[in-house]
Tab-separated table of C-alpha atoms in Angstrom:
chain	number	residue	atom	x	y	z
A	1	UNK	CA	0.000	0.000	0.000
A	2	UNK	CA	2.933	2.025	0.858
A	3	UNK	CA	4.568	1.846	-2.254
A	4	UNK	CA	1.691	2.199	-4.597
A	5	UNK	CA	1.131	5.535	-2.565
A	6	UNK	CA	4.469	7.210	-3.628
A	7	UNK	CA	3.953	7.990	-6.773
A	8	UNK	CA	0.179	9.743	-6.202
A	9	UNK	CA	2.258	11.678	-3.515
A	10	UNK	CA	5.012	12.846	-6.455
A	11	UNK	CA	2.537	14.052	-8.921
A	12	UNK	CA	0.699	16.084	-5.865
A	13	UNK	CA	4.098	17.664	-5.001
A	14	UNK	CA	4.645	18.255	-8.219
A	15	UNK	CA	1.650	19.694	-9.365
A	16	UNK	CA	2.271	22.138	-6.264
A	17	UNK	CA	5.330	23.105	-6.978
A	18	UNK	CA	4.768	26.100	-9.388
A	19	UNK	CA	3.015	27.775	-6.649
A	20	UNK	CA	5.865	28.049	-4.165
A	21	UNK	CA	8.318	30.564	-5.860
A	22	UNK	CA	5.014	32.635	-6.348
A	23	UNK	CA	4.424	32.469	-2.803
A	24	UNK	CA	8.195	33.712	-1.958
A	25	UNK	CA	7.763	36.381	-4.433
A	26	UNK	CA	4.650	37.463	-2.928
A	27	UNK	CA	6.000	37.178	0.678
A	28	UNK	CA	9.093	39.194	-0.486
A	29	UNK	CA	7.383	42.042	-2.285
A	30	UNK	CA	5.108	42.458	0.932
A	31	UNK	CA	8.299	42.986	3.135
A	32	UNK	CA	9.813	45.480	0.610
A	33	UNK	CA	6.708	47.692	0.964
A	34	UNK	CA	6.475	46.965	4.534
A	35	UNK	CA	10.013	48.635	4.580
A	36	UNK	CA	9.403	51.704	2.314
A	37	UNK	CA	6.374	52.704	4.789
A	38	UNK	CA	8.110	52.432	7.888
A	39	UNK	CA	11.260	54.326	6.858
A	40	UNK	CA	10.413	57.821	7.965
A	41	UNK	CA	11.761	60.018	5.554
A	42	UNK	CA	14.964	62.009	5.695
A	43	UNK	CA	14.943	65.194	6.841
A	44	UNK	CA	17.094	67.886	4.607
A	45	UNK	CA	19.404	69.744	6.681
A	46	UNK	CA	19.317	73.352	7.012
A	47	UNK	CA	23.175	73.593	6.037
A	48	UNK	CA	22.933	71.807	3.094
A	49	UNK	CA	23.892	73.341	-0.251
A	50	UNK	CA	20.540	74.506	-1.811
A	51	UNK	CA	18.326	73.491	0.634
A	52	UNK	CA	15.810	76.274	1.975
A	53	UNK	CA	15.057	79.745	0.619
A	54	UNK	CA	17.967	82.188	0.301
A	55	UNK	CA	18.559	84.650	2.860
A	56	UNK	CA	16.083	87.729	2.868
A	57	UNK	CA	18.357	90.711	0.450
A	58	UNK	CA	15.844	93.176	2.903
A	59	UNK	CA	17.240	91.861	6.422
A	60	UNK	CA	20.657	92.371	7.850
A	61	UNK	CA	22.934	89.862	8.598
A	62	UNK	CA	26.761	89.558	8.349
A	63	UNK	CA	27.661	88.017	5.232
A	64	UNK	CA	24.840	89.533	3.159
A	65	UNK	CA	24.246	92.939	1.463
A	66	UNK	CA	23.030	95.971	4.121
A	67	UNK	CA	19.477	96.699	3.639
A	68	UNK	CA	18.994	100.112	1.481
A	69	UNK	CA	17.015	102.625	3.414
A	70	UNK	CA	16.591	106.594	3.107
A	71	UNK	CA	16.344	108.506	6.584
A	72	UNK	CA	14.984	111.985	6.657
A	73	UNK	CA	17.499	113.663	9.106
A	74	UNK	CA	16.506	116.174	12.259
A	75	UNK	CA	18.790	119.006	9.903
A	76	UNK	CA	15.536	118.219	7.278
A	77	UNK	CA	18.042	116.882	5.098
A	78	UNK	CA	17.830	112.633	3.866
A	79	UNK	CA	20.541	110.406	4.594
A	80	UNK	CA	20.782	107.350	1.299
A	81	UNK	CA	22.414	104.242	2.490
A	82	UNK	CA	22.625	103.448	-1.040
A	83	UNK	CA	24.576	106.393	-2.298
A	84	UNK	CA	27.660	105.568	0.322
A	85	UNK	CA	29.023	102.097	-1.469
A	86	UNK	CA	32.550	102.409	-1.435
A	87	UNK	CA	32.885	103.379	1.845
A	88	UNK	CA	32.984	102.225	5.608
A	89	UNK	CA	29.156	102.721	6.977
A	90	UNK	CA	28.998	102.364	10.719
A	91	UNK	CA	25.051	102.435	11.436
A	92	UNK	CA	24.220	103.278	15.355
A	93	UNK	CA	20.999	102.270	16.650
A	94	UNK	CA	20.257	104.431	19.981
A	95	UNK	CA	17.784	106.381	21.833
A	96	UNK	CA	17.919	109.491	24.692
A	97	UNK	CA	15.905	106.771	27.125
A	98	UNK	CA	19.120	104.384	26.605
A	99	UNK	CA	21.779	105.113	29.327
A	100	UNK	CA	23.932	102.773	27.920
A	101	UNK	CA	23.719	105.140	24.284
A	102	UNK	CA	24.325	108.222	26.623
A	103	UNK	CA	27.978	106.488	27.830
A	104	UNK	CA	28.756	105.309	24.272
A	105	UNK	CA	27.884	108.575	21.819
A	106	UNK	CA	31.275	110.697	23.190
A	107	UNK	CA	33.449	107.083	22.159
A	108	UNK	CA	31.807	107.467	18.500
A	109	UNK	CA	32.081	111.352	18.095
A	110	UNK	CA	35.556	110.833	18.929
A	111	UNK	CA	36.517	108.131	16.407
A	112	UNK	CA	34.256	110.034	13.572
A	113	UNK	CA	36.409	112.751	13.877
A	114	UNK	CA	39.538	110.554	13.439
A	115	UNK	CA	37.669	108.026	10.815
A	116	UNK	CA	35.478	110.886	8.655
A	117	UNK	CA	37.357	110.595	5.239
A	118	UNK	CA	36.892	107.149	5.172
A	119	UNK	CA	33.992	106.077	6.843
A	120	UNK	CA	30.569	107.580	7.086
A	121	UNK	CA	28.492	107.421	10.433
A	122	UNK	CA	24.242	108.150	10.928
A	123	UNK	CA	23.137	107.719	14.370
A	124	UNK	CA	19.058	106.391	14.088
A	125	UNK	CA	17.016	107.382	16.938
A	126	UNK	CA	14.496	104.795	17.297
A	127	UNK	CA	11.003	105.251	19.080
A	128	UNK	CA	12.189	108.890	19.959
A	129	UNK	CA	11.220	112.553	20.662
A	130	UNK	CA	12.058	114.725	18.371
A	131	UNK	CA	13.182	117.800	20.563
A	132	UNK	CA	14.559	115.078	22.913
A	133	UNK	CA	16.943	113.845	20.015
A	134	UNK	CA	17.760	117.168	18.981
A	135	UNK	CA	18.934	118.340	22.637
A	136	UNK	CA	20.868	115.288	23.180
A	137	UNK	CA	23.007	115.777	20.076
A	138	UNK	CA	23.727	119.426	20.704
A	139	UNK	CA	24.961	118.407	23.955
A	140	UNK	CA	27.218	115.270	22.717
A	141	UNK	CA	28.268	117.960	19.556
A	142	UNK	CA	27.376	114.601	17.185
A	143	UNK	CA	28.156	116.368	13.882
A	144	UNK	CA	27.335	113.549	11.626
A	145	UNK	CA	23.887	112.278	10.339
A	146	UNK	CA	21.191	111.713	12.900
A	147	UNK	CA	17.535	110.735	12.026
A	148	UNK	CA	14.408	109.019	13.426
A	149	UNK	CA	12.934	105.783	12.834
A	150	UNK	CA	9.684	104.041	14.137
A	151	UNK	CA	11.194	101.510	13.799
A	152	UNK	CA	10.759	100.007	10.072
A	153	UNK	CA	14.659	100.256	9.830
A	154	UNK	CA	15.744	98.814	13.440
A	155	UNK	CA	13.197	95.824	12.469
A	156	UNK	CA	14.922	95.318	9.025
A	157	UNK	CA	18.598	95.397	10.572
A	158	UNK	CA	17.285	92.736	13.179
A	159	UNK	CA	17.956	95.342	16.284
A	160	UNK	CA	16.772	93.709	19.234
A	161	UNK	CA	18.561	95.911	21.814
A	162	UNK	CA	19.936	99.201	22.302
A	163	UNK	CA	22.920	100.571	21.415
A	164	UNK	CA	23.241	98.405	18.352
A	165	UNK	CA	25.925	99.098	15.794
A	166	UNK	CA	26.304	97.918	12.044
A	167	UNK	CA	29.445	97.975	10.597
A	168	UNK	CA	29.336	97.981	6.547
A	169	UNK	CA	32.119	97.869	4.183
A	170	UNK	CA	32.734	99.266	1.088
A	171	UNK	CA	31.461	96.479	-1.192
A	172	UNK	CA	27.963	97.331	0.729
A	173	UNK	CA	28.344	94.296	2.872
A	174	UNK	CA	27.326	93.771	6.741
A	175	UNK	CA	30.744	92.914	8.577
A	176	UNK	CA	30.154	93.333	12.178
A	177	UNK	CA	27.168	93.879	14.610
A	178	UNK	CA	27.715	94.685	18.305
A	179	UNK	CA	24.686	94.374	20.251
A	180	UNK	CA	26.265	96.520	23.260
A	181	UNK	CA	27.542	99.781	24.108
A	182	UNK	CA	31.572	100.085	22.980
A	183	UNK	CA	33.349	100.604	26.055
A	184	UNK	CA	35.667	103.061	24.558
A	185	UNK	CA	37.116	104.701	21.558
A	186	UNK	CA	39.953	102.179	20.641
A	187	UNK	CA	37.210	99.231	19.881
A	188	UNK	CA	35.480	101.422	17.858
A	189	UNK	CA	38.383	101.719	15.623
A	190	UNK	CA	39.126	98.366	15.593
A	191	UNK	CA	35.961	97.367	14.659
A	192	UNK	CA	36.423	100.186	11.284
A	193	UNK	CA	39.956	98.807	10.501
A	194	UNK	CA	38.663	95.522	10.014
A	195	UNK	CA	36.264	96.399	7.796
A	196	UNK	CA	38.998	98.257	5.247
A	197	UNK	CA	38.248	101.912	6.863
A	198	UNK	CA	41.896	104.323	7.332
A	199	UNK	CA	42.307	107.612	10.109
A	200	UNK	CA	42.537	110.236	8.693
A	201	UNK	CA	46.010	111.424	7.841
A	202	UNK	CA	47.427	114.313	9.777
């Protein structure tokens, strides 16, 4: 019985057979997928080449083109940000309320005087009083551009305290920004120097 059994048994098997490697394939595809859907997807880095939108050409940083602006002066006259390429810009952010601006403005009269050739200053009051600006710089004898600003220009240099200065170099670049008050004249100038400004000669 056993041996006329074997050969029904063969032809079942065999008859089988074709199914299995579609079975595998089956199972095989089904773990691929599986695989695809649980891989979260990779995350593009911020500091990868081309990833992300540009910086903003309209916000300040260091590295990137200074933000045009015109500022209509307390002397009535405008001050263009764009017609100074070529030169040193050093951009002060201040305000009468800031005591920290009071202790600073004598440091940056001082250097102007030293730097004015080279380098053009414009002091922007921001949030201000008129008459209050106006007596503070006859008092600190600041002979160079001063102006008020609502604060359209602060927001587009990325000022988020006061004194803030901007230094700009002559290709129109932003070099340096010092969130603080200089502590004296000599830091000032440093700060010029390495952006390509020259004293004046004697």
């Amino acid at each position: 019985m056993a041996m006329s059994d074997q050969p029904e048994e063969e032809a079942k098997a065999r008859r089988r057979s074709p199914l299995i490697p579609i079975a595998v394939g089956v199972a095989v595809l089904a773990v691929v997928v599986l695989a695809v859907v649980m891989t979260p997807a990779k995350q593009s880095s911020p500091d990868s080449a081309g990833d992300g939108p540009p910086p903003d050409p309209g916000v300040a940083q260091i590295g990137s083109v200074a933000p045009s602006f015109k500022l209509k002066t307390i002397d009535d006259s405008v001050f263009d940000m764009a017609s100074h390429r070529g030169k040193v810009v050093l951009i002060n952010f201040w305000g009468t309320w800031c005591p920290p601006c009071e202790k600073e403005m004598p440091h940056l009269v001082e250097v102007y005087h030293r730097y004015n050739k080279s380098t053009v200053f414009v002091a922007i009051a921001v949030n201000d009083v008129p008459d209050a600006v106006r007596r503070f710089v006859a008092e600190k004898r600041m002979d160079f551009p001063v102006g008020l600003d609502e604060g359209q220009i602060a927001g587009r240099y990325l000022v988020s305290g006061f004194p803030t200065t901007v230094i700009v170099g002559t290709d129109g670049v932003v070099k340096e920004k010092f969130a603080r008050a200089f502590p004296d004249a000599a830091s000032i100038e440093s700060a010029l120097q390495r952006a390509g400004a020259t004293a004046n000669s004697a």
